[in-house]
Amino acid sequence: MIRIENVYKSLGEFNLEDVCLDVDDGEYLVILGPTGAGKTILLETLAGIHLPDKGHIYLGERNITRLPPRVRNIGMVYQDYILFPHLTVEKNIRFGLRYRRLSEEKAETRIAELTEMLGIRHLLHRFPGTLSGGEKQRTAIARALITEPEVLLLDEPLSALDHETRNRLKEELRRLHRLTQTTMIHVTHNFDEVFVLGNRLAVMNEGRIVQVGEPGEVFRKPNSRFAADFLGVSNIYQGILNPGKGLSAFHVDGLVILTTSQASGKVQACVRPEDILVSLMPIESDAQNAFKGTIVDVSNTGPVVNIQVNVGSIPFIAAVTRRSFYDMDLRVGGEVYVTFKTVDVHVF
Amino acid sequence: MRKDAGGAGASVAQGRFTDIAFKTVNLLLCGLVALLLLGALVSIVTRTTPQALWDSIRSDEIQFAIRLSLLTSVSSTLLCLIVGVPAAYALTHYKFRGRGILNIIFELPLALPPVVAGMALLILFGTTGFGKALSDAGLQFVFTKQGIILAQFFVTIPFMYRIMKTTFQSINPRYEHVARTLGCSDLEVFRRVTLPMARNGLIAGSVIAWCRALGEFGAAMMVAGATRMKTETLPVALYLNMTSGDLVLAVSAATMLIVIAFVALLVFEKVAGSARIF
């Protein structure tokens, strides 16, 4: 298990600010964040390339904060592959074997296994300059895994690949993780990778980890304005919360939204568009938030249609399936009901 | 309307004319300079008969100068490699106080006239306590072959340093990062990754340093003097025979220098061309 405790690092442009993060053995953690959030420095600090200005890093029981990279046993794969151009694929993969006490026989078997698993066995004699992006990335992964690292760090491993290769390699990473049970930390700014790969998701911004949790959970319940904006949550409201018994009343410009949150005072809350139900008539349900409003905007975005319904002056964006959009014959100016559950109102 | 169109047509024609004129002037100047360079070189080689040239190249004096030039220039180039590569590595890889000043000091001889550099070396190694101590220890630089090597080294080190610095800077530090995570110590990273990736820079730096050392005259003459058959390198042989009026010997020394320069340039172009492999 990796434990990062209050790590600070300043590198001029990029910084880490009080980063705390635990990663369990065998876990696949995805770190999501915008460009410049400090994701790469976090990985490089874990690998030992930068020493933290403050804080501690533990790998299992070992305090590795001040250890040089070569004794950490943490592998690193970069977005731009960084294969040694003067060495063949085989010599690239073998690069780290010299520092592991391993018989030649065992080394051979391991290379055979890994290259077989990654489908690059036929490339061993080639030089990196002649490989495609996907082949390069597979080689880089093999080179890192040959030393059997306790943790594998992946810095945007799929970002430089074309769409098809990216999807294929995404599946391969998942399979590789299942087979090797290596702890993996994968940094990206791409949302698709989160759900396919991640057991857990950490959201990073301006050098800080702003939220960690199971991916679905984080997307459903962003805990900050940044997380909500970044993760694409559109209904964000500011208001006063009066905690009550069981349910609390959230006052937004005269509208009262009920929520299960027990916070109080001036807060923000959000409701995901796909959690809002749109109907022509009031619906009998246990959802306790139901308002009548007017459609002011319809935006057709493919599989779902986003509808903006104004309740008084407060806008609600609701995602409606294409099918029900046509069934209900929704048009700008029409009157509809928006309904959502109290548990879907996320206060932060 | 028609008038406007006519005006546009005229300006298009005018633009085409200036384009052609511009191109002609550029090509003409290019040809003239090439002719001047080549003419000057050919005039040296064809100054005497090939037989006289061949005989004088085989003379004891020119043979001595060739040997001394090769010995000193190869020695000073090796010295440049031994010192310049670590220096460039240090200034590109370590962060420390005074790095900027050190960088300027390393590049200073580049702007300094060689005669001034030679004079500085002569004073340092000839008249100061430091020079006396070295001389007592058996290391004499003034009026010796070692002096030639020292002067060549002093004048060529900035070239080696500069080329190696740009070479190291052009290597993405992530290569070194990855090598470290795979188990390399700093020295092993240097040996297994940085140095092989800097191969072309090393060759280019060596060729340039060697050429400069071979042609070095001003600084070497200040430190080692210009003594016939003692500190007589090819440029010195050229100078001595020119002043004593022995034109054939001077021309043969010059011819040797031209031949060596061409060979070096060929090697350099070949390396520079293959630099795109990576």
XYZ file of C-alpha atoms in Angstrom:
626
model
C 0.000 0.000 0.000
C 1.135 3.502 -0.762
C 0.511 6.317 1.655
C 1.195 9.895 0.662
C 1.105 12.206 3.668
C 0.883 15.994 3.289
C 3.331 16.180 0.414
C 4.379 19.596 -0.883
C 6.564 20.191 -3.905
C 7.205 23.415 -5.739
C 8.674 23.295 -9.229
C 7.947 26.861 -10.287
C 5.114 26.393 -12.772
C 3.741 23.214 -11.245
C 3.164 22.467 -7.606
C 1.924 19.885 -5.177
C 0.000 21.374 -2.290
C -0.611 19.230 0.766
C -1.307 16.036 -1.165
C -2.702 13.172 0.901
C -3.587 9.922 -0.797
C -3.734 6.221 0.078
C -3.583 3.551 -2.574
C -4.289 -0.080 -1.655
C -2.314 -3.044 -2.920
C -3.556 -4.273 -6.274
C -5.755 -1.242 -6.751
C -6.188 0.612 -10.057
C -6.404 4.291 -9.178
C -7.176 6.829 -11.851
C -6.183 10.444 -11.218
C -8.233 12.874 -13.259
C -7.469 16.548 -13.582
C -7.079 19.376 -16.051
C -3.741 20.162 -17.693
C -1.389 21.786 -15.212
C -3.079 20.238 -12.170
C 0.233 18.678 -11.094
C -0.584 15.096 -12.055
C 2.774 14.339 -13.653
C 4.749 15.853 -10.767
C 2.756 13.734 -8.361
C 3.793 10.594 -10.258
C 7.382 11.773 -10.580
C 7.504 12.529 -6.877
C 6.182 9.032 -6.142
C 8.857 7.565 -8.431
C 11.545 9.554 -6.620
C 12.523 11.855 -9.447
C 11.625 14.872 -7.332
C 12.089 14.900 -3.579
C 9.151 16.466 -1.718
C 9.737 19.810 -0.010
C 7.600 18.580 2.868
C 5.642 15.462 3.778
C 6.185 11.709 3.677
C 5.649 8.840 1.279
C 5.351 5.249 2.482
C 5.429 2.115 0.382
C 4.109 -0.622 2.656
C 6.023 -0.175 5.896
C 8.968 1.521 4.170
C 9.375 5.276 4.362
C 10.591 5.984 0.817
C 10.403 9.787 0.983
C 14.168 10.279 0.581
C 15.073 7.096 -1.309
C 16.519 7.367 -4.835
C 14.297 6.021 -7.639
C 16.430 2.963 -8.324
C 15.670 1.312 -4.963
C 11.971 2.221 -4.804
C 10.747 -0.521 -7.102
C 8.187 1.749 -8.728
C 7.803 1.566 -12.511
C 7.025 4.525 -14.745
C 5.423 4.764 -18.181
C 5.182 8.155 -19.880
C 2.722 9.417 -22.462
C 5.548 9.869 -24.990
C 6.903 6.325 -24.331
C 10.542 7.425 -23.806
C 11.987 4.264 -25.323
C 15.773 4.401 -25.558
C 16.314 5.143 -29.261
C 19.738 3.496 -29.437
C 18.491 0.131 -28.162
C 16.323 -2.532 -29.798
C 12.919 -3.385 -28.346
C 14.444 -6.408 -26.628
C 17.284 -4.384 -25.102
C 14.794 -1.735 -24.010
C 12.732 -4.378 -22.234
C 15.837 -5.975 -20.723
C 17.168 -2.602 -19.549
C 16.164 -2.956 -15.914
C 16.929 -6.674 -15.595
C 20.605 -5.996 -14.931
C 19.730 -4.692 -11.477
C 17.539 -7.633 -10.517
C 19.156 -10.854 -9.414
C 17.590 -13.159 -11.916
C 18.952 -16.168 -13.790
C 19.185 -15.841 -17.561
C 16.704 -18.675 -17.882
C 14.118 -16.973 -15.721
C 14.687 -13.670 -17.500
C 14.024 -15.375 -20.840
C 10.762 -16.864 -19.609
C 9.612 -13.568 -18.212
C 10.385 -11.703 -21.425
C 8.575 -14.395 -23.386
C 5.517 -14.166 -21.121
C 5.332 -10.394 -21.126
C 5.893 -9.896 -24.841
C 3.385 -12.655 -25.570
C 0.824 -11.023 -23.298
C 1.349 -7.635 -24.953
C 1.599 -8.993 -28.491
C 5.020 -7.505 -29.243
C 7.029 -10.736 -29.450
C 7.657 -10.281 -33.180
C 9.140 -6.810 -32.632
C 12.049 -7.733 -30.353
C 14.816 -7.029 -32.883
C 13.320 -3.722 -34.100
C 14.419 -0.229 -33.089
C 11.855 2.104 -31.441
C 11.976 4.563 -34.342
C 10.267 2.007 -36.572
C 7.334 1.207 -34.255
C 3.778 2.546 -34.250
C 2.458 4.456 -31.227
C 0.616 1.448 -29.817
C 3.673 -0.793 -30.224
C 5.852 1.797 -28.525
C 3.500 2.061 -25.573
C 3.315 -1.752 -25.222
C 7.118 -1.877 -25.229
C 7.297 0.836 -22.584
C 4.819 -1.092 -20.420
C 6.805 -4.323 -20.861
C 10.029 -2.523 -19.954
C 8.468 -1.259 -16.732
C 6.779 -4.550 -15.803
C 9.828 -6.780 -16.405
C 11.309 -5.626 -13.100
C 8.087 -6.609 -11.310
C 7.514 -3.219 -9.697
C 5.307 -2.980 -6.648
C 3.556 -0.040 -8.248
C 3.230 0.941 -11.894
C 2.761 4.637 -12.650
C 1.110 5.480 -15.959
C 1.331 9.111 -17.060
C -1.404 9.641 -19.664
C -0.455 6.335 -21.306
C -3.224 6.492 -23.911
C -3.300 10.185 -24.776
C -0.875 10.094 -27.704
C -2.629 7.204 -29.460
C -5.300 7.197 -32.146
C -8.855 6.375 -31.143
C -8.858 2.694 -32.102
C -5.466 1.894 -30.587
C -6.479 3.724 -27.456
C -9.543 1.554 -26.993
C -7.581 -1.630 -27.615
C -4.794 -0.676 -25.231
C -7.343 0.377 -22.620
C -8.731 -3.162 -22.606
C -5.198 -4.545 -22.488
C -4.317 -2.421 -19.475
C -7.391 -3.767 -17.718
C -6.438 -7.348 -18.545
C -2.818 -6.714 -17.522
C -3.953 -5.341 -14.205
C -6.133 -8.389 -13.586
C -3.324 -10.796 -14.518
C -0.426 -9.142 -12.705
C -2.329 -7.680 -9.740
C 0.180 -4.824 -9.755
C -0.937 -1.640 -8.067
C -1.452 0.899 -10.823
C -1.801 4.654 -10.688
C -3.002 6.084 -13.969
C -3.092 9.786 -14.656
C -5.331 11.185 -17.361
C -7.561 14.043 -18.393
C -9.802 11.696 -20.321
C -13.106 10.694 -18.719
C -13.583 7.446 -20.696
C -10.578 5.868 -19.058
C -11.991 6.372 -15.584
C -14.900 3.964 -15.766
C -13.200 1.230 -17.802
C -10.060 1.087 -15.697
C -10.432 2.700 -12.319
C -11.360 0.961 -9.087
C -11.090 4.375 -7.578
C -10.932 7.923 -8.866
C -9.020 10.882 -7.520
C -9.734 14.351 -8.867
C -6.835 16.752 -8.879
C -6.705 20.513 -9.299
C -4.037 23.143 -8.721
C -1.684 20.723 -7.040
C -4.287 19.285 -4.673
C -6.300 16.109 -4.531
C -9.801 17.563 -4.262
C -11.831 14.354 -4.108
C -11.222 10.604 -3.930
C -13.736 7.800 -4.194
C -15.348 5.078 -6.238
C -15.741 6.586 -9.762
C -19.553 6.419 -9.881
C -19.736 7.989 -6.467
C -17.449 10.874 -7.402
C -19.405 11.583 -10.576
C -22.714 11.405 -8.720
C -21.613 13.441 -5.759
C -18.912 15.960 -6.577
C -17.876 17.605 -3.332
C -16.719 20.943 -4.683
C -17.567 23.526 -7.254
C -14.423 22.591 -9.187
C -15.198 18.857 -9.179
C -18.785 19.522 -10.252
C -17.730 21.854 -13.086
C -14.862 19.661 -14.201
C -16.878 16.459 -14.109
C -19.589 18.124 -16.165
C -22.301 18.598 -13.573
C -24.431 21.505 -14.675
C -27.105 22.200 -12.050
C -25.230 23.993 -9.333
C -27.114 26.209 -6.880
C -26.122 28.532 -4.122
C -28.389 29.039 -1.154
C -29.108 28.682 2.552
C -29.605 25.275 4.098
C -31.804 24.872 7.167
C -31.205 21.429 8.633
C -34.355 19.639 9.713
C -35.358 16.246 11.060
C -34.434 13.708 8.350
C -34.722 16.218 5.573
C -33.300 19.696 5.264
C -34.685 22.642 3.362
C -32.379 24.287 0.880
C -33.548 27.804 0.023
C -32.568 29.042 -3.417
C -34.066 32.362 -4.470
C -37.425 31.556 -2.943
C -37.513 27.946 -4.085
C -37.285 25.242 -1.415
C -35.421 22.088 -2.408
C -35.430 19.193 0.015
C -32.250 17.275 0.637
C -30.989 14.549 2.942
C -27.869 16.567 3.702
C -27.454 17.691 7.295
C -25.103 20.610 6.604
C -26.224 24.125 7.439
C -25.735 27.733 6.438
C -24.572 29.082 3.139
C -23.841 26.133 0.855
C -23.799 25.005 -2.746
C -25.651 22.010 -4.063
C -25.898 20.206 -7.361
C -28.236 17.837 -9.133
C -27.015 15.780 -12.084
C -29.058 16.303 -15.279
C -29.663 12.557 -15.654
C -31.192 12.463 -12.146
C -33.941 14.910 -13.110
C -37.143 13.463 -14.505
C -39.193 15.519 -16.934
C -42.917 14.871 -17.341
C -45.997 16.577 -18.741
C -48.137 15.730 -15.677
C -47.149 15.581 -11.982
C -45.780 12.131 -11.136
C -46.864 10.057 -8.140
C -43.565 9.040 -6.585
C -41.523 9.162 -3.407
C -39.298 11.790 -4.987
C -40.081 14.828 -2.908
C -38.812 17.543 -5.165
C -41.315 18.330 -7.911
C -41.653 21.719 -9.597
C -43.595 23.122 -12.477
C -41.625 25.140 -14.977
C -41.260 26.349 -18.544
C -38.937 24.948 -21.180
C -36.584 27.735 -22.299
C -33.966 25.800 -24.228
C -33.540 22.447 -25.976
C -30.138 21.192 -27.020
C -29.827 18.013 -28.981
C -26.513 16.362 -28.159
C -26.913 12.924 -29.712
C -28.100 10.104 -27.472
C -29.634 12.459 -24.921
C -31.419 15.756 -25.257
C -30.646 18.434 -22.709
C -33.641 20.497 -21.745
C -33.488 23.656 -19.725
C -36.556 24.174 -17.594
C -36.901 27.414 -15.665
C -38.769 27.179 -12.381
C -39.400 30.824 -11.673
C -35.960 32.218 -12.443
C -34.064 29.071 -11.469
C -32.787 26.941 -14.351
C -32.737 23.152 -14.223
C -30.925 21.201 -16.925
C -32.448 17.769 -17.408
C -31.168 14.997 -19.657
C -34.021 13.285 -21.514
C -33.621 10.279 -23.783
C -34.194 10.939 -27.453
C -37.171 8.581 -27.375
C -39.087 10.286 -24.592
C -38.172 13.683 -26.008
C -40.188 12.855 -29.167
C -42.906 10.968 -27.256
C -43.631 13.968 -25.065
C -43.237 16.372 -27.968
C -41.270 18.829 -25.863
C -40.891 22.355 -27.253
C -39.536 25.642 -26.042
C -42.306 27.479 -24.189
C -44.099 24.298 -23.084
C -44.936 23.651 -19.444
C -43.482 20.570 -17.751
C -42.749 19.135 -14.324
C -39.229 18.447 -13.079
C -38.913 15.784 -10.389
C -35.857 14.542 -8.483
C -35.055 12.656 -5.311
C -33.838 14.273 -2.117
C -30.792 11.952 -2.091
C -29.737 13.266 -5.496
C -29.245 16.774 -4.174
C -25.541 16.880 -3.365
C -24.552 19.609 -0.976
C -20.961 20.904 -0.754
C -13.996 48.862 -61.903
C -11.851 48.104 -64.924
C -9.315 50.593 -63.711
C -9.067 48.800 -60.362
C -8.526 45.444 -62.044
C -5.807 46.967 -64.204
C -4.081 48.385 -61.128
C -4.139 44.977 -59.441
C -2.676 43.382 -62.573
C 0.164 45.870 -62.645
C 1.033 45.247 -58.987
C 1.033 41.470 -59.568
C 3.481 41.901 -62.438
C 5.580 44.236 -60.364
C 5.628 41.737 -57.471
C 6.776 39.000 -59.820
C 9.555 41.219 -61.104
C 10.898 41.973 -57.614
C 10.690 38.250 -56.734
C 12.857 37.377 -59.725
C 15.287 40.209 -59.023
C 15.579 39.135 -55.395
C 16.239 35.546 -56.384
C 18.841 36.579 -58.989
C 20.788 38.736 -56.554
C 20.827 35.977 -53.940
C 22.003 33.325 -56.376
C 24.591 35.642 -57.885
C 26.129 36.524 -54.510
C 26.076 32.854 -53.517
C 27.991 31.942 -56.678
C 30.490 34.763 -56.277
C 31.387 33.823 -52.725
C 31.742 30.155 -53.668
C 34.020 31.148 -56.534
C 36.148 33.312 -54.257
C 36.531 30.572 -51.629
C 37.311 27.874 -54.127
C 39.596 30.114 -56.196
C 41.664 31.031 -53.168
C 42.120 27.411 -52.170
C 42.899 26.213 -55.686
C 45.423 29.019 -56.158
C 47.391 27.706 -53.163
C 47.419 24.114 -54.340
C 48.335 25.048 -57.918
C 50.990 27.592 -56.914
C 53.772 25.109 -57.565
C 54.136 21.982 -59.672
C 52.697 18.769 -58.229
C 56.180 17.214 -58.193
C 57.674 20.064 -56.150
C 54.682 19.914 -53.821
C 55.063 16.187 -53.321
C 58.797 16.486 -52.669
C 58.388 19.233 -50.124
C 55.587 17.361 -48.351
C 58.060 14.504 -47.952
C 60.760 16.834 -46.619
C 61.876 16.337 -43.019
C 60.510 19.684 -41.939
C 56.962 19.164 -43.228
C 56.949 15.554 -42.047
C 57.943 16.793 -38.593
C 55.217 19.450 -38.692
C 52.565 16.917 -39.747
C 53.536 14.555 -36.937
C 53.669 17.317 -34.329
C 50.350 18.766 -35.497
C 48.631 15.388 -35.313
C 50.138 14.579 -31.921
C 49.236 17.901 -30.321
C 45.770 18.258 -31.875
C 44.714 14.707 -30.979
C 46.026 15.186 -27.429
C 44.243 18.496 -26.931
C 41.012 17.095 -28.423
C 41.124 14.162 -26.000
C 41.727 16.621 -23.152
C 38.752 18.643 -24.353
C 36.561 15.525 -24.276
C 37.760 14.526 -20.817
C 37.074 17.988 -19.393
C 34.354 19.402 -21.653
C 31.882 16.503 -21.411
C 31.722 16.396 -17.591
C 31.637 20.203 -17.451
C 28.707 20.366 -19.886
C 26.991 17.550 -17.981
C 27.428 19.378 -14.665
C 26.109 22.668 -16.006
C 23.053 21.053 -17.591
C 22.203 18.552 -14.846
C 23.002 20.150 -11.512
C 21.461 23.248 -10.014
C 23.966 25.278 -8.044
C 24.947 28.837 -7.327
C 27.172 30.524 -9.886
C 26.057 28.280 -12.712
C 25.424 31.233 -15.012
C 28.836 32.758 -14.308
C 30.560 29.410 -14.855
C 28.775 29.111 -18.170
C 30.099 32.502 -19.279
C 33.632 31.634 -18.170
C 33.550 28.428 -20.194
C 32.480 30.266 -23.304
C 34.756 33.269 -22.832
C 37.718 31.982 -24.923
C 35.283 31.866 -27.842
C 35.231 35.668 -28.008
C 38.808 36.200 -26.864
C 41.474 36.767 -29.566
C 43.804 33.710 -29.477
C 46.878 35.937 -29.079
C 45.420 37.348 -25.866
C 44.614 33.844 -24.645
C 48.187 32.818 -25.424
C 49.615 35.761 -23.572
C 47.471 35.007 -20.546
C 48.663 31.409 -20.537
C 52.283 32.496 -20.970
C 52.056 34.774 -17.949
C 50.191 32.234 -15.789
C 52.488 29.315 -16.599
C 55.701 31.244 -17.047
C 55.930 33.867 -14.360
C 53.598 33.011 -11.475
C 54.243 30.722 -8.518
C 51.735 28.270 -9.949
C 53.739 27.998 -13.183
C 57.015 27.682 -11.280
C 55.608 24.898 -9.105
C 54.463 22.986 -12.170
C 57.805 23.545 -13.845
C 59.640 22.262 -10.736
C 57.417 19.187 -10.826
C 58.642 18.520 -14.375
C 55.683 19.990 -16.269
C 57.111 22.682 -18.521
C 54.704 24.548 -20.772
C 56.671 27.522 -21.999
C 58.391 26.857 -25.355
C 57.490 23.152 -25.299
C 55.133 20.731 -27.082
C 53.013 20.599 -23.904
C 52.625 24.339 -24.320
C 51.131 23.805 -27.786
C 48.654 21.281 -26.382
C 47.754 23.656 -23.565
C 47.160 26.556 -25.943
C 45.064 24.407 -28.303
C 43.049 23.108 -25.369
C 42.394 26.606 -24.087
C 41.168 27.839 -27.452
C 39.047 24.788 -28.343
C 37.386 23.939 -25.013
C 34.512 26.429 -25.534
C 33.558 24.708 -28.796
C 33.458 21.287 -27.174
C 31.619 22.680 -24.168
C 29.006 24.494 -26.240
C 28.278 21.568 -28.514
C 27.993 19.148 -25.595
C 25.818 21.569 -23.655
C 23.296 21.858 -26.502
C 23.478 18.099 -27.020
C 22.682 17.349 -23.375
C 19.955 19.993 -23.325
C 18.326 18.404 -26.348
C 17.937 15.054 -24.562
C 14.539 14.859 -22.857
C 15.261 14.407 -19.123
C 12.529 11.768 -19.010
C 14.942 9.277 -20.607
C 17.137 9.678 -17.562
C 14.129 9.564 -15.217
C 12.941 6.263 -16.692
C 16.431 4.749 -16.499
C 16.560 5.689 -12.813
C 13.227 4.036 -12.060
C 14.549 0.908 -13.795
C 17.416 0.692 -11.324
C 20.265 2.833 -12.673
C 22.540 4.958 -10.513
C 23.459 8.391 -11.906
C 26.732 7.058 -13.338
C 24.943 4.148 -15.019
C 22.320 6.494 -16.462
C 25.155 8.537 -17.934
C 26.926 5.488 -19.373
C 23.879 3.584 -20.645
C 21.542 6.398 -21.724
C 22.958 9.929 -21.805
C 26.289 9.164 -23.485
C 24.920 6.855 -26.220
C 22.170 9.376 -26.958
C 24.777 12.158 -27.147
C 26.868 10.180 -29.637
C 26.432 12.587 -32.540
C 27.246 15.574 -30.355
C 30.411 13.837 -29.185
C 31.540 13.199 -32.747
C 30.637 16.700 -33.928
C 32.335 18.275 -30.904
C 35.480 16.218 -31.418
C 35.738 16.994 -35.122
C 35.277 20.716 -34.581
C 37.658 20.842 -31.619
C 40.238 18.865 -33.579
C 40.003 21.170 -36.614
C 40.345 24.255 -34.454
C 43.334 22.712 -32.628
C 45.011 21.798 -35.902
C 44.786 25.342 -37.213
C 45.611 27.017 -33.894
C 48.418 29.524 -34.361
C 48.171 32.680 -32.274
C 47.838 31.260 -28.799
C 50.232 28.370 -29.446
C 52.905 30.701 -30.761
C 52.677 32.944 -27.677
C 53.147 29.998 -25.320
C 55.397 27.643 -27.276
C 57.063 30.010 -29.691
C 57.757 29.250 -33.357
C 60.993 27.285 -33.361
C 61.897 25.319 -36.488
C 61.862 21.534 -35.926
C 60.932 22.005 -32.274
C 57.523 23.583 -31.869
C 56.811 23.673 -35.568
C 53.236 22.612 -36.240
C 51.736 22.947 -39.739
C 50.495 26.540 -39.260
C 53.862 27.473 -37.767
C 55.672 25.815 -40.694
C 53.523 27.843 -43.054
C 54.349 31.059 -41.211
C 58.088 30.399 -40.851
C 58.584 29.428 -44.496
C 56.450 32.281 -45.704
C 58.573 34.808 -43.810
C 61.813 33.203 -44.953
C 60.573 33.219 -48.546
C 60.468 29.446 -49.027
C 57.156 29.474 -50.801
C 57.032 25.804 -51.796
C 57.348 24.599 -48.210
C 54.754 27.130 -47.053
C 52.383 25.990 -49.792
C 52.826 22.332 -48.917
C 52.024 23.046 -45.254
C 48.925 24.935 -46.371
C 47.942 22.120 -48.711
C 48.129 19.597 -45.888
C 45.891 21.807 -43.766
C 43.380 22.140 -46.603
C 43.312 18.371 -47.188
C 42.745 17.712 -43.483
C 39.991 20.342 -43.350
C 38.173 18.689 -46.254
C 38.366 15.249 -44.664
C 37.107 16.628 -41.357
C 34.252 18.422 -43.097
C 33.240 15.217 -44.884
C 33.173 13.291 -41.613
C 31.217 16.096 -39.985
C 28.611 16.262 -42.764
C 28.172 12.500 -42.615
C 27.571 12.618 -38.875
C 25.287 15.627 -39.097
C 23.292 13.787 -41.778
C 22.915 10.668 -39.662
C 21.819 12.753 -36.684
C 18.236 12.343 -37.860
C 18.210 8.620 -37.079
C 17.021 9.414 -33.577
